[in-house]
Coordinates of C-alpha atoms in Angstrom, one line a residue:
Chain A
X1 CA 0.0 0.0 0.0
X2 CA 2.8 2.6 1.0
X3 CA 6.4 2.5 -0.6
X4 CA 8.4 0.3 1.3
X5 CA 10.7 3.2 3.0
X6 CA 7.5 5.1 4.2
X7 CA 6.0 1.9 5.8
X8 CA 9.6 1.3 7.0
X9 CA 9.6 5.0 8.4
X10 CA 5.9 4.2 10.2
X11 CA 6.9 1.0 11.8
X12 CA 10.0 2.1 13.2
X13 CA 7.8 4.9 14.6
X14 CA 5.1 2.1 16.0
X15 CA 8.2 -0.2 17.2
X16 CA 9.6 2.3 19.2
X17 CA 6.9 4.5 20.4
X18 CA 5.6 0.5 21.8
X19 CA 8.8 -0.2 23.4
X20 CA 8.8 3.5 24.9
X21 CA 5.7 2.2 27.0
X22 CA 7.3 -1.4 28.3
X23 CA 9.5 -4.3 27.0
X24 CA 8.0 -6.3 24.5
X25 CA 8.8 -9.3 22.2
X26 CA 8.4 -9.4 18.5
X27 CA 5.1 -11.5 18.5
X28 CA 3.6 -9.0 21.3
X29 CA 4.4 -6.1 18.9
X30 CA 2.7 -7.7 16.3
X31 CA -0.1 -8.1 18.1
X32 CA -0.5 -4.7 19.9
X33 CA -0.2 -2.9 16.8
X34 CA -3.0 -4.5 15.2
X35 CA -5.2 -4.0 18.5
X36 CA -4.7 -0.1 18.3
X37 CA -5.5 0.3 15.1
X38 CA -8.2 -1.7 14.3
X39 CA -6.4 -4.1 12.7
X40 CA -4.8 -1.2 9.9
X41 CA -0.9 -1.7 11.3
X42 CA 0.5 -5.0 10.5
X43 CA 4.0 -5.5 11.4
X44 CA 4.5 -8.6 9.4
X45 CA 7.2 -10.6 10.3
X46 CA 8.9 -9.8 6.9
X47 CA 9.2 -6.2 8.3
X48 CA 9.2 -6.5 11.4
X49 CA 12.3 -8.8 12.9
X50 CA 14.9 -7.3 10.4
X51 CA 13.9 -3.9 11.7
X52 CA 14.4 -5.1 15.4
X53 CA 17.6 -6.0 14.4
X54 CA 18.2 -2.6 12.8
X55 CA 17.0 -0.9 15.5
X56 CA 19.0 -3.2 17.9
X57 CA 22.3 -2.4 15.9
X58 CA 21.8 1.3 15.9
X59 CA 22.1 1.4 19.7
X60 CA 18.1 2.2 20.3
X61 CA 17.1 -1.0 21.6
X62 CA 18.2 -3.7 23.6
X63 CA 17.3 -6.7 24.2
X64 CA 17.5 -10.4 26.3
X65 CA 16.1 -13.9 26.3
X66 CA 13.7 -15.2 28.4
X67 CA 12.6 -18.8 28.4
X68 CA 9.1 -20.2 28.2
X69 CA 7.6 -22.1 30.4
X70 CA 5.2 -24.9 28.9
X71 CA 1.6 -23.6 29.2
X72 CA 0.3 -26.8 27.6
X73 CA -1.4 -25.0 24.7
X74 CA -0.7 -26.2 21.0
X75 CA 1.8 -24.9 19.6
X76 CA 3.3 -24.2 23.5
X77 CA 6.9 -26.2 23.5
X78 CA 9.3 -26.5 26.5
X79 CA 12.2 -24.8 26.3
X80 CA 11.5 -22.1 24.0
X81 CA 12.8 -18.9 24.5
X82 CA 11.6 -15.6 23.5
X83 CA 13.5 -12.6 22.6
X84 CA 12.5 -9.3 24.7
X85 CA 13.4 -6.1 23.6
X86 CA 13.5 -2.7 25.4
X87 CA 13.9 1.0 24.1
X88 CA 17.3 2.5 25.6
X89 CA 18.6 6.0 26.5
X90 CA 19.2 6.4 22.5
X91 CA 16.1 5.2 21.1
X92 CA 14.1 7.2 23.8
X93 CA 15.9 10.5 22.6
X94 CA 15.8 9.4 19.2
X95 CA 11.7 8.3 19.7
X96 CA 11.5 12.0 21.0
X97 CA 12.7 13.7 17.9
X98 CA 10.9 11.4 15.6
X99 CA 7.6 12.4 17.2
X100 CA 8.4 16.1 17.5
X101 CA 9.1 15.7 13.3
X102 CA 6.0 13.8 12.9
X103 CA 4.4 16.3 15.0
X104 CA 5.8 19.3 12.9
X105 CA 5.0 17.3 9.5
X106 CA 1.4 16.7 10.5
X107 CA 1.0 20.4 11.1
X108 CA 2.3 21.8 8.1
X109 CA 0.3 19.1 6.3
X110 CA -2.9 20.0 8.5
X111 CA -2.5 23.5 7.2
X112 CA -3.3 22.7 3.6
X113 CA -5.6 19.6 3.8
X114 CA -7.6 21.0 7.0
X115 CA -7.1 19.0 10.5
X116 CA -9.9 16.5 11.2
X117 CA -12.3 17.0 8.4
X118 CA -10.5 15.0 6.1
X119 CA -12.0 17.6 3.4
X120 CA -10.1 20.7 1.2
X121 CA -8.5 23.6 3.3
X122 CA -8.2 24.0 7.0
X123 CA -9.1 27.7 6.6
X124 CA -12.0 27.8 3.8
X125 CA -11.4 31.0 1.8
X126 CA -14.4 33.2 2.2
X127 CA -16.4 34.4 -0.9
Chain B
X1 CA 26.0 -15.3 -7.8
X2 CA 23.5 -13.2 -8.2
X3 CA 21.6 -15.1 -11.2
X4 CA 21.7 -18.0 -8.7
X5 CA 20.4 -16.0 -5.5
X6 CA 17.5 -14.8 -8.0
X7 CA 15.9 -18.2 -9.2
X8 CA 16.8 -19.0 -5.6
X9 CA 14.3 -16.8 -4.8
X10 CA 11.8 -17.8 -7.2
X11 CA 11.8 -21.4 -6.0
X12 CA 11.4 -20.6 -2.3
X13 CA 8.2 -18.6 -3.3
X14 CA 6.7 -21.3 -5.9
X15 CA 7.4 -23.8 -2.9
X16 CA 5.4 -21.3 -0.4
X17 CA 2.8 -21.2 -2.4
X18 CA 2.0 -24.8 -3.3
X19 CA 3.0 -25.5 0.9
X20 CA 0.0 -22.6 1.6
X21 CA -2.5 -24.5 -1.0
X22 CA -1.6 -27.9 0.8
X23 CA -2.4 -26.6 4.1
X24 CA -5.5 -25.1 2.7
X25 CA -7.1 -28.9 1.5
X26 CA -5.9 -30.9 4.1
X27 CA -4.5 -29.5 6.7
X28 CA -6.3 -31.1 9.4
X29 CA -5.9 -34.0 11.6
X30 CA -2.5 -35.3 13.4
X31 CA -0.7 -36.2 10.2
X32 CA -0.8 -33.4 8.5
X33 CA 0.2 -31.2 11.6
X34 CA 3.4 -32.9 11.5
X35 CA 3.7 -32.1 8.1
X36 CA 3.3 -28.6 8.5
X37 CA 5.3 -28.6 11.3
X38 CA 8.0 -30.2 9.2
X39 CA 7.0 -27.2 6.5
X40 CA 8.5 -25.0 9.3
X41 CA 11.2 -26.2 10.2
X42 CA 12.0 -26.7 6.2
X43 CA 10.7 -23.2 5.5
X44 CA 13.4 -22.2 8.6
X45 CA 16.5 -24.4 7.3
X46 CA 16.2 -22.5 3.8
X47 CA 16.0 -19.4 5.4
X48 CA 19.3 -19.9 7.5
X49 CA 20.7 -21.6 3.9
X50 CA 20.3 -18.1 2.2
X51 CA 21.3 -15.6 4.9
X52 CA 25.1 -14.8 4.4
X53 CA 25.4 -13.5 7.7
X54 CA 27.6 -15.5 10.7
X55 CA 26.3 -18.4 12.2
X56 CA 25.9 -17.1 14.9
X57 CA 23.6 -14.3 14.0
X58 CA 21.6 -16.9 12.1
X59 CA 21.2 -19.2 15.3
X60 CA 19.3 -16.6 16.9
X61 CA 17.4 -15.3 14.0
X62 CA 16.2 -19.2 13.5
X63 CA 15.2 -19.1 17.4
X64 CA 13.3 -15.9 17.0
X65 CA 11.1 -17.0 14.5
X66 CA 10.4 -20.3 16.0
X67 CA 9.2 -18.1 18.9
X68 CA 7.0 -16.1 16.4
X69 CA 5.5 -19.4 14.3
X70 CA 4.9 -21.2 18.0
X71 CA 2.7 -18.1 19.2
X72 CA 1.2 -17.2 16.2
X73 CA 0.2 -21.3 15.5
X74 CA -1.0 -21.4 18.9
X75 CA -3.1 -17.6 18.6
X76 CA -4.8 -19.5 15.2
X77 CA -5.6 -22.6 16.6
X78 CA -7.3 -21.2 19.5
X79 CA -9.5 -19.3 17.1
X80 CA -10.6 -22.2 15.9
X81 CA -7.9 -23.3 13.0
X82 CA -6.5 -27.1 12.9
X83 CA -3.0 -27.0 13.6
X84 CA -2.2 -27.7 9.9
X85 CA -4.0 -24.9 8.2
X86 CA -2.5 -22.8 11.5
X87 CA 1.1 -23.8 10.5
X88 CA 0.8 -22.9 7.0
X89 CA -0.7 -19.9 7.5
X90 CA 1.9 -18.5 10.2
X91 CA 4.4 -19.5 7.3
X92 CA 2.9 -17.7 4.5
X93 CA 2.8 -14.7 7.0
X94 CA 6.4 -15.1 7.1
X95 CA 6.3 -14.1 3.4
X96 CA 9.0 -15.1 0.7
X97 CA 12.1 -16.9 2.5
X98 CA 14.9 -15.2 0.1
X99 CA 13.1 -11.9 0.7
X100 CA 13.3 -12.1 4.5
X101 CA 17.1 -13.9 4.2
X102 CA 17.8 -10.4 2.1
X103 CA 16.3 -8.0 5.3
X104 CA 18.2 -9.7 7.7
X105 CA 21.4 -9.7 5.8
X106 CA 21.3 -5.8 4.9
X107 CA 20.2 -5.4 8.5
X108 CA 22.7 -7.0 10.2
X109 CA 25.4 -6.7 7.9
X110 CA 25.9 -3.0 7.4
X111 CA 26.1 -2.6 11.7
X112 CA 29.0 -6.0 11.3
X113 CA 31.2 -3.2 8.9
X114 CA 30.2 0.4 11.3
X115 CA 31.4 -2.2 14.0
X116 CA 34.6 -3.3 12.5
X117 CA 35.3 0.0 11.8
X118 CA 34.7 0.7 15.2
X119 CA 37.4 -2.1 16.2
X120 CA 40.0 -0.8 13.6
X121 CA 39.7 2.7 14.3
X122 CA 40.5 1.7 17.9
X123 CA 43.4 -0.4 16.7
X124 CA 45.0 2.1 14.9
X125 CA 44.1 4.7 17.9
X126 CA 45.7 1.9 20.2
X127 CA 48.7 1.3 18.2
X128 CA 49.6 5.5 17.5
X129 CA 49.4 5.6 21.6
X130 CA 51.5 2.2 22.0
X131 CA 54.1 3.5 19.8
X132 CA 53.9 6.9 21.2
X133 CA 54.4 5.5 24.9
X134 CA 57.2 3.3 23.5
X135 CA 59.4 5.8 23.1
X136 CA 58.9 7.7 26.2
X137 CA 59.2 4.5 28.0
X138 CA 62.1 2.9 25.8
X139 CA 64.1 6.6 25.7
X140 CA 63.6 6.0 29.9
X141 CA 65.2 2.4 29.7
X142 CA 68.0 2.5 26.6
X143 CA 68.3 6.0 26.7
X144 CA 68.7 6.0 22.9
X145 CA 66.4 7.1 20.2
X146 CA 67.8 4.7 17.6
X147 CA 67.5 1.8 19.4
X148 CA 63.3 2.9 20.0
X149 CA 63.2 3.0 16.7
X150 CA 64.7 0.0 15.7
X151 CA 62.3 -1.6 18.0
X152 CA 59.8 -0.3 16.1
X153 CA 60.6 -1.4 12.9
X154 CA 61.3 -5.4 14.1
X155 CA 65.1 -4.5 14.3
X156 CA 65.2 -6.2 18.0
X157 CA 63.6 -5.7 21.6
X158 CA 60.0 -7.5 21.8
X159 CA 58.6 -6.3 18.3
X160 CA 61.4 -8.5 16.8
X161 CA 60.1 -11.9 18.4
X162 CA 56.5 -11.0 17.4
X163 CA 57.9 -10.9 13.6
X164 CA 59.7 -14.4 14.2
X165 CA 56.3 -15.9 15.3
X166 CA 54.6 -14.9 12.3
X167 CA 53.2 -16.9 10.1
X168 CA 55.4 -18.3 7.3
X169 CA 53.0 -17.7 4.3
X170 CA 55.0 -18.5 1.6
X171 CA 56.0 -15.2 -0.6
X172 CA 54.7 -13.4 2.8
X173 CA 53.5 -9.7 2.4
X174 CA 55.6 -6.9 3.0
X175 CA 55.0 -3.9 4.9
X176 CA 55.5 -0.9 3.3
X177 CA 55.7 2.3 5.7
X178 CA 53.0 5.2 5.0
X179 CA 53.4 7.1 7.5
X180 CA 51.8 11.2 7.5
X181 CA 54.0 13.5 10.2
X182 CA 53.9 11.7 13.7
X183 CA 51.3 8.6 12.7
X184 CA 52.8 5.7 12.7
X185 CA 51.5 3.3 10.2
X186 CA 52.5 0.8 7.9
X187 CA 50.7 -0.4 4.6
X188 CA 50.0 -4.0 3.1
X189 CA 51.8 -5.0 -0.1
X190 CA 51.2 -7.9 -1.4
X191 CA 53.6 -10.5 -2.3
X192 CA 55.5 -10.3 -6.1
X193 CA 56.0 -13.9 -7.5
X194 CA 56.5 -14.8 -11.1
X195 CA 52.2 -14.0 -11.9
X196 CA 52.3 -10.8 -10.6
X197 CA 55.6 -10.1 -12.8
X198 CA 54.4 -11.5 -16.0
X199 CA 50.9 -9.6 -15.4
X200 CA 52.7 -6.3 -14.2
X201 CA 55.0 -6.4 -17.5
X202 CA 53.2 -7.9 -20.1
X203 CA 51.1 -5.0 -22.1
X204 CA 47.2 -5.0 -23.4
X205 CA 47.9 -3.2 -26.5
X206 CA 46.2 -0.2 -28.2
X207 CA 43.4 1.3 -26.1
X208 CA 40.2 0.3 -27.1
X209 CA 38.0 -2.8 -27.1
X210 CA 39.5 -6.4 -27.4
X211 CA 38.0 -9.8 -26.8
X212 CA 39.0 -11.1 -23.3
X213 CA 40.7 -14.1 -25.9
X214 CA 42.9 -11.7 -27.0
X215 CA 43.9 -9.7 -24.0
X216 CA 45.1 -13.1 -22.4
X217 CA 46.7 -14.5 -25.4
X218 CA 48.7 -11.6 -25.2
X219 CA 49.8 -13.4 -22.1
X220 CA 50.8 -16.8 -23.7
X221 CA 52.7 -14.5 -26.3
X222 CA 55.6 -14.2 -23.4
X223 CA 58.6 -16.5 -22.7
X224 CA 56.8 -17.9 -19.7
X225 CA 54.9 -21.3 -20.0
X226 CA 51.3 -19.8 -19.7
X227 CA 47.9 -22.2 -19.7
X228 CA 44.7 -20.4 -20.6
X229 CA 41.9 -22.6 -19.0
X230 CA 39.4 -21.6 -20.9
X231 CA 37.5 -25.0 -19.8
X232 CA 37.3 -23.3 -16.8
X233 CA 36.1 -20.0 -17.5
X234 CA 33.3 -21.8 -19.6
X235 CA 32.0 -23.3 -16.8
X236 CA 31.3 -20.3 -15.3
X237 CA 29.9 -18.8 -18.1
X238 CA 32.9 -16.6 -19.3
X239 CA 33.3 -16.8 -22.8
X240 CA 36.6 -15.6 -25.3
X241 CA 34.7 -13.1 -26.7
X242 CA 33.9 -11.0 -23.8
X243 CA 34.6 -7.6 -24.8
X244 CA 37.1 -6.1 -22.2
X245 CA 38.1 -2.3 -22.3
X246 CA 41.4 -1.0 -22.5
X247 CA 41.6 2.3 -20.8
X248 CA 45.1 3.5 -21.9
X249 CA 47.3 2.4 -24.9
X250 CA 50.3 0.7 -22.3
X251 CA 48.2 -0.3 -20.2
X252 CA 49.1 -3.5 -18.2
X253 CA 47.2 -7.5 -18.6
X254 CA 47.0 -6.4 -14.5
X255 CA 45.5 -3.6 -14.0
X256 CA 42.9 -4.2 -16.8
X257 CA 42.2 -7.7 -15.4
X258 CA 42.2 -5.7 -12.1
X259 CA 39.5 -3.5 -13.2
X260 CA 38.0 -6.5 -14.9
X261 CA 37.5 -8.1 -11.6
X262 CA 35.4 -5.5 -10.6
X263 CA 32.7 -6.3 -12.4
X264 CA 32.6 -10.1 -12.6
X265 CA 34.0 -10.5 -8.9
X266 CA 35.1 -13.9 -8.7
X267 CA 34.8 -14.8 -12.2
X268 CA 37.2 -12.7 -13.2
X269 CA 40.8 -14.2 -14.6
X270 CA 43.7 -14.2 -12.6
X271 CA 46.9 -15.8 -12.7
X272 CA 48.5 -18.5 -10.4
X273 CA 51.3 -21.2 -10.3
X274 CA 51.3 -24.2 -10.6
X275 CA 54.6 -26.4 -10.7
X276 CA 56.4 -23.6 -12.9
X277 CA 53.1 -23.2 -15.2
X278 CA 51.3 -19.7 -15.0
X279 CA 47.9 -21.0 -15.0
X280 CA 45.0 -18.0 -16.0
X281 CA 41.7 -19.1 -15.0
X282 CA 38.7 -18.0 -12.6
X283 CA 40.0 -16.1 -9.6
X284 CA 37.4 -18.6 -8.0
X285 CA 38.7 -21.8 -9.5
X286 CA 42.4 -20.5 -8.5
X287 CA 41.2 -19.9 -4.6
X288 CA 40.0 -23.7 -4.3
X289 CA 42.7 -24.7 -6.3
X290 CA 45.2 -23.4 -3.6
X291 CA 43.7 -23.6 -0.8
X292 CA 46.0 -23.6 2.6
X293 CA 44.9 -24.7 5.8
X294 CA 46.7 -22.2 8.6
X295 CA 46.2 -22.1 12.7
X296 CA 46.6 -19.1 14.1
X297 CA 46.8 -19.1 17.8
X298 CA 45.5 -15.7 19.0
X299 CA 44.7 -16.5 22.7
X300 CA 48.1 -14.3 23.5
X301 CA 47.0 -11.7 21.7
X302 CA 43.4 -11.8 22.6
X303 CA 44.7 -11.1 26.5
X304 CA 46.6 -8.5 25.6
X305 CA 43.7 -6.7 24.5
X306 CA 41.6 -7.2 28.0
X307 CA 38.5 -8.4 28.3
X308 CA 37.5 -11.4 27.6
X309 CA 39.6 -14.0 25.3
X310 CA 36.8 -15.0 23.2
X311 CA 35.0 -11.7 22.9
X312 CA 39.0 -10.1 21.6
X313 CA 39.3 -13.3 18.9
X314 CA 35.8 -12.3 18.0
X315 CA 36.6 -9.2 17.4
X316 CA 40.1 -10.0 15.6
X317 CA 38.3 -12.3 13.6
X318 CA 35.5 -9.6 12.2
X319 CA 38.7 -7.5 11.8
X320 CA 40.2 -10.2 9.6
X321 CA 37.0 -10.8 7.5
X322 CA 36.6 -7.2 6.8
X323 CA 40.0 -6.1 5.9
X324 CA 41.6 -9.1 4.3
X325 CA 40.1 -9.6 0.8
X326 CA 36.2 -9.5 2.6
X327 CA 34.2 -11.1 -0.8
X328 CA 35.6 -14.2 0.2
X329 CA 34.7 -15.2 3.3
X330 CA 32.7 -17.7 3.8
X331 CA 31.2 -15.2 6.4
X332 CA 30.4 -12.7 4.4
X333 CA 28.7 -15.3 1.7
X334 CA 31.7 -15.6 -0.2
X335 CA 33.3 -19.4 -1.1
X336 CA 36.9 -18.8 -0.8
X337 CA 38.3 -18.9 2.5
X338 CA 36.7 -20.6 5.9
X339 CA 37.2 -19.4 9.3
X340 CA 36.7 -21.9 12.2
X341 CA 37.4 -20.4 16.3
X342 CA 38.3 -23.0 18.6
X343 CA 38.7 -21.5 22.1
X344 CA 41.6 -19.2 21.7
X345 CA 42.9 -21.1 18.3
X346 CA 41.2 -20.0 14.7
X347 CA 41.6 -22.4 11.9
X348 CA 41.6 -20.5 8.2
X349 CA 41.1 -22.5 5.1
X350 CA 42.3 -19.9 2.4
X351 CA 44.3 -19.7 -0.5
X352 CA 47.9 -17.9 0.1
X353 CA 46.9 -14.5 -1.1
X354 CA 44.3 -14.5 1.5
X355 CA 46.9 -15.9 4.3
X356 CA 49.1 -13.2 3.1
X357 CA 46.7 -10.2 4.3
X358 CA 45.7 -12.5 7.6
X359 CA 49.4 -12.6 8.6
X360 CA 49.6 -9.0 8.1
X361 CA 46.6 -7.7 10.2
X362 CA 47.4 -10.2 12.9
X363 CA 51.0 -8.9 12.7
X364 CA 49.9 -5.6 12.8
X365 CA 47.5 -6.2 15.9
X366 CA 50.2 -8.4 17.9
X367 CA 53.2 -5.7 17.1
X368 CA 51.1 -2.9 18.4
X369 CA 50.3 -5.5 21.8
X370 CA 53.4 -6.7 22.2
X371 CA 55.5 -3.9 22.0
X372 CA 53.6 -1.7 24.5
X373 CA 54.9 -0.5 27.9
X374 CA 52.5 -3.2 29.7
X375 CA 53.3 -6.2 27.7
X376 CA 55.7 -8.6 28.6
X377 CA 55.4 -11.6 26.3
X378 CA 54.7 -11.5 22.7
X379 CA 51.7 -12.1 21.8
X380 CA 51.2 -15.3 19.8
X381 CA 50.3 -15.5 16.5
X382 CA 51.7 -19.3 15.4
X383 CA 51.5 -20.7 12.4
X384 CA 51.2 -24.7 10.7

């Protein structure tokens, strides 16, 4: 739907801003994202463990293993381990000027297409 | 390689598909959940197959997404999926296996380079202030300037042990100083046998276009006993009439086959000997051709560089597959040259020109170690 650097671009936003809020592992990112937004974010795996890594080599997150304990649930196997990942000092300075950008974007963008109506200008010329 | 990676590709996703459609008729009962779950772990080993990245780094990539198929197979069947259809449809998510092998290896790979960088840039940093507490400490000791800088250069003191203990790579690389005011440095050359003569002194003609056929008969032309193996370079789909381009009328058969080599990579002709024959073939063929099995024990200098032993040869050993002829490591995808760690030993399969660069960076690393003001011993780099 979007060019692959834009979705890039949003998901690093989602990933982080997720992490800002409390460790999670890839499979619980997943699935929070799709339960804010109604299902519309997908971090698919395709997308979404590379860019952990990404994330993990540029210092913003961390992360450590955490084995599973058998709940006894298909699919539920002994010995598993799951990979946790946190936001660091880094990413939460680099979350915070991603959001201020975003924040500044959506404004300028507001001013043209109007905020909230979704229709024409924000400031309808007058006749 | 890259032909090959592509159809790659296009299998993976054909097999995906016609996995997917499986899962969709049948995937029901006990049976066929083992089969999926054999899809997985099948769909998993051809991931790790195409990633070019270190073992390692692939173990825990493999681990992650078992994590991810487990929970998202068990997420499905609880809604009400059989564990077949569940499998296959946590795989399909997974999407396209060369795709995902492709992310992970631009993800991780470009942070592997910023952090061998890293590691040389604090080599070289290390080794300016080694050599610059050298000669306050050696001036304190000898009281002569010349004897420092003898010291330096391997003339005697520790640095000249740590150049006996190198390896003996046959034709071995000399260093060539290239120093700027008040760095010390010194700078690889590589070895000069009778192929890098005949290649440096033989000349490609007029400038223009020739057929690669021509440029290397131009080769056979000199007193030397020179084989062409064109067998070989058919294999790999090189063919006589290539069309090669001659910059400069003068120019050498090297440094066109040099600038050839950057466009077909390991493909590319070069020159090697073989029992007083100069055999041209695939750089590629030549590398298995020769191929040298070295140990290089690095625990000495490991501990000279604190921390832990096997963290240092870890980072030696990225060092080594960055800055010693990188394409053909098997660790960086490449089919040349193997790198095995064993505790504080590493075992490297390689041809001699490859071995040539090793022994220099290890040298390099160990004279800056051994030589400082806190290390007693020299650090061990043993060879055969």
């Amino acid at each position: 739907m979007f060019p692959r650097d834009a979705q890039r671009d949003s998901a690093r936003l989602v990933v982080l801003s997720l992490l800002a809020e409390a460790p999670r592992y890839g499979y619980l990112l997943t699935k929070e994202a799709a339960a804010r937004s109604e299902d519309r974010v997908r971090l698919t795996p395709g997308l979404l463990y590379p860019l952990l890594r990404e994330l993990e080599a540029e210092g913003l997150i961390s992360s450590s293993w955490e084995e599973v304990r058998a709940a006894g649930s298909p699919g539920e196997q002994q010995g598993r381990r799951r990979k946790w990942y946190r936001l660091s000092a880094k990413g939460r300075r680099n979350l915070a000027k991603a959001v201020e950008t975003h924040r500044l974007y959506r404004r300028i963008i507001d001013a043209f297409i109007g905020a909230g109506d979704g229709h024409g200008r924000g400031r309808e010329a007058t006749p | 390689m890259t032909r090959a990676w592509r159809s790659r590709g296009g299998g993976v996703r054909r097999a995906e598909g016609s996995a997917a459609r499986r899962g969709e008729r049948s995937g029901s009962g006990p049976e066929a959940g083992c089969q999926r779950a054999g899809d997985a772990a099948a769909w998993l080993d051809l991931v790790m197959t195409l990633m070019r990245t270190p073992e390692e780094e692939r173990r825990a990539v493999r681990e992650e997404l078992e994590s991810h198929l487990a929970e998202r197979v068990r997420d499905l069947v609880l809604g009400g999926e059989s564990e077949g259809e569940a499998t296959a449809r946590a795989i399909g998510e997974l999407g396209d296996a060369a795709r995902l092998a492709r992310r992970f290896d631009e993800a991780i790979e470009p942070s592997k380079r910023r952090f061998a960088m890293q590691v040389a840039a604090m080599c070289l940093a290390g080794t300016a202030v080694l050599f610059s507490g050298i000669a306050v400490v050696s001036i304190g000791a000898r009281g002569s300037a010349g004897e420092v800088a003898g010291a330096a250069r391997g003339e005697g003191g520790p640095s000249a042990v740590v150049a006996r203990e190198r390896p003996a790579v046959e034709g071995g690389a000399r260093s060539g100083a290239a120093a700027g005011p008040g760095v010390p440095s010194s700078r690889f050359v590589a070895p000069e046998g009778p192929a890098e003569q005949l290649l440096a002194t033989t000349t490609a003609g007029r400038a223009g276009e020739v057929t690669l056929g021509e440029l290397l008969a131009r080769l056979e032309g000199t007193p030397r006993k020179v084989l062409v193996r064109w067998d070989r370079f058919e294999s790999v789909g090189v063919r006589r009439d290539e069309v090669v381009r001659v910059a400069e009328a003068g120019a050498t058969v090297g440094s066109v086959l040099r600038e050839l080599a950057l466009e077909m990579g390991p493909n590319a002709p070069a020159v090697g000997e073989r029992e007083g024959v100069l055999v041209v073939a695939p750089r590629s063929f030549l590398d298995k051709l020769e191929q040298d099995l070295v140990v290089y024990d690095l625990s000495g200098l490991a501990a000279q560089h604190g921390g832990e032993v096997g963290s240092s040869v870890e980072q030696i050993c990225t060092l080594v597959t960055t800055l010693a002829e990188p394409e053909v490591w098997a660790d960086n995808g490449g089919d040349g040259a193997r790198l095995t760690r064993y505790e504080g030993r590493v075992f490297v399969t390689a041809p001699p020109r490859v071995h040539a660069r090793v022994a220099w960076v290890l040298g390099e690393l160990s004279r800056g170690a051994a030589v400082g003001p806190v290390g007693g011993a020299a650090a061990g780099v043993a060879a055969r």
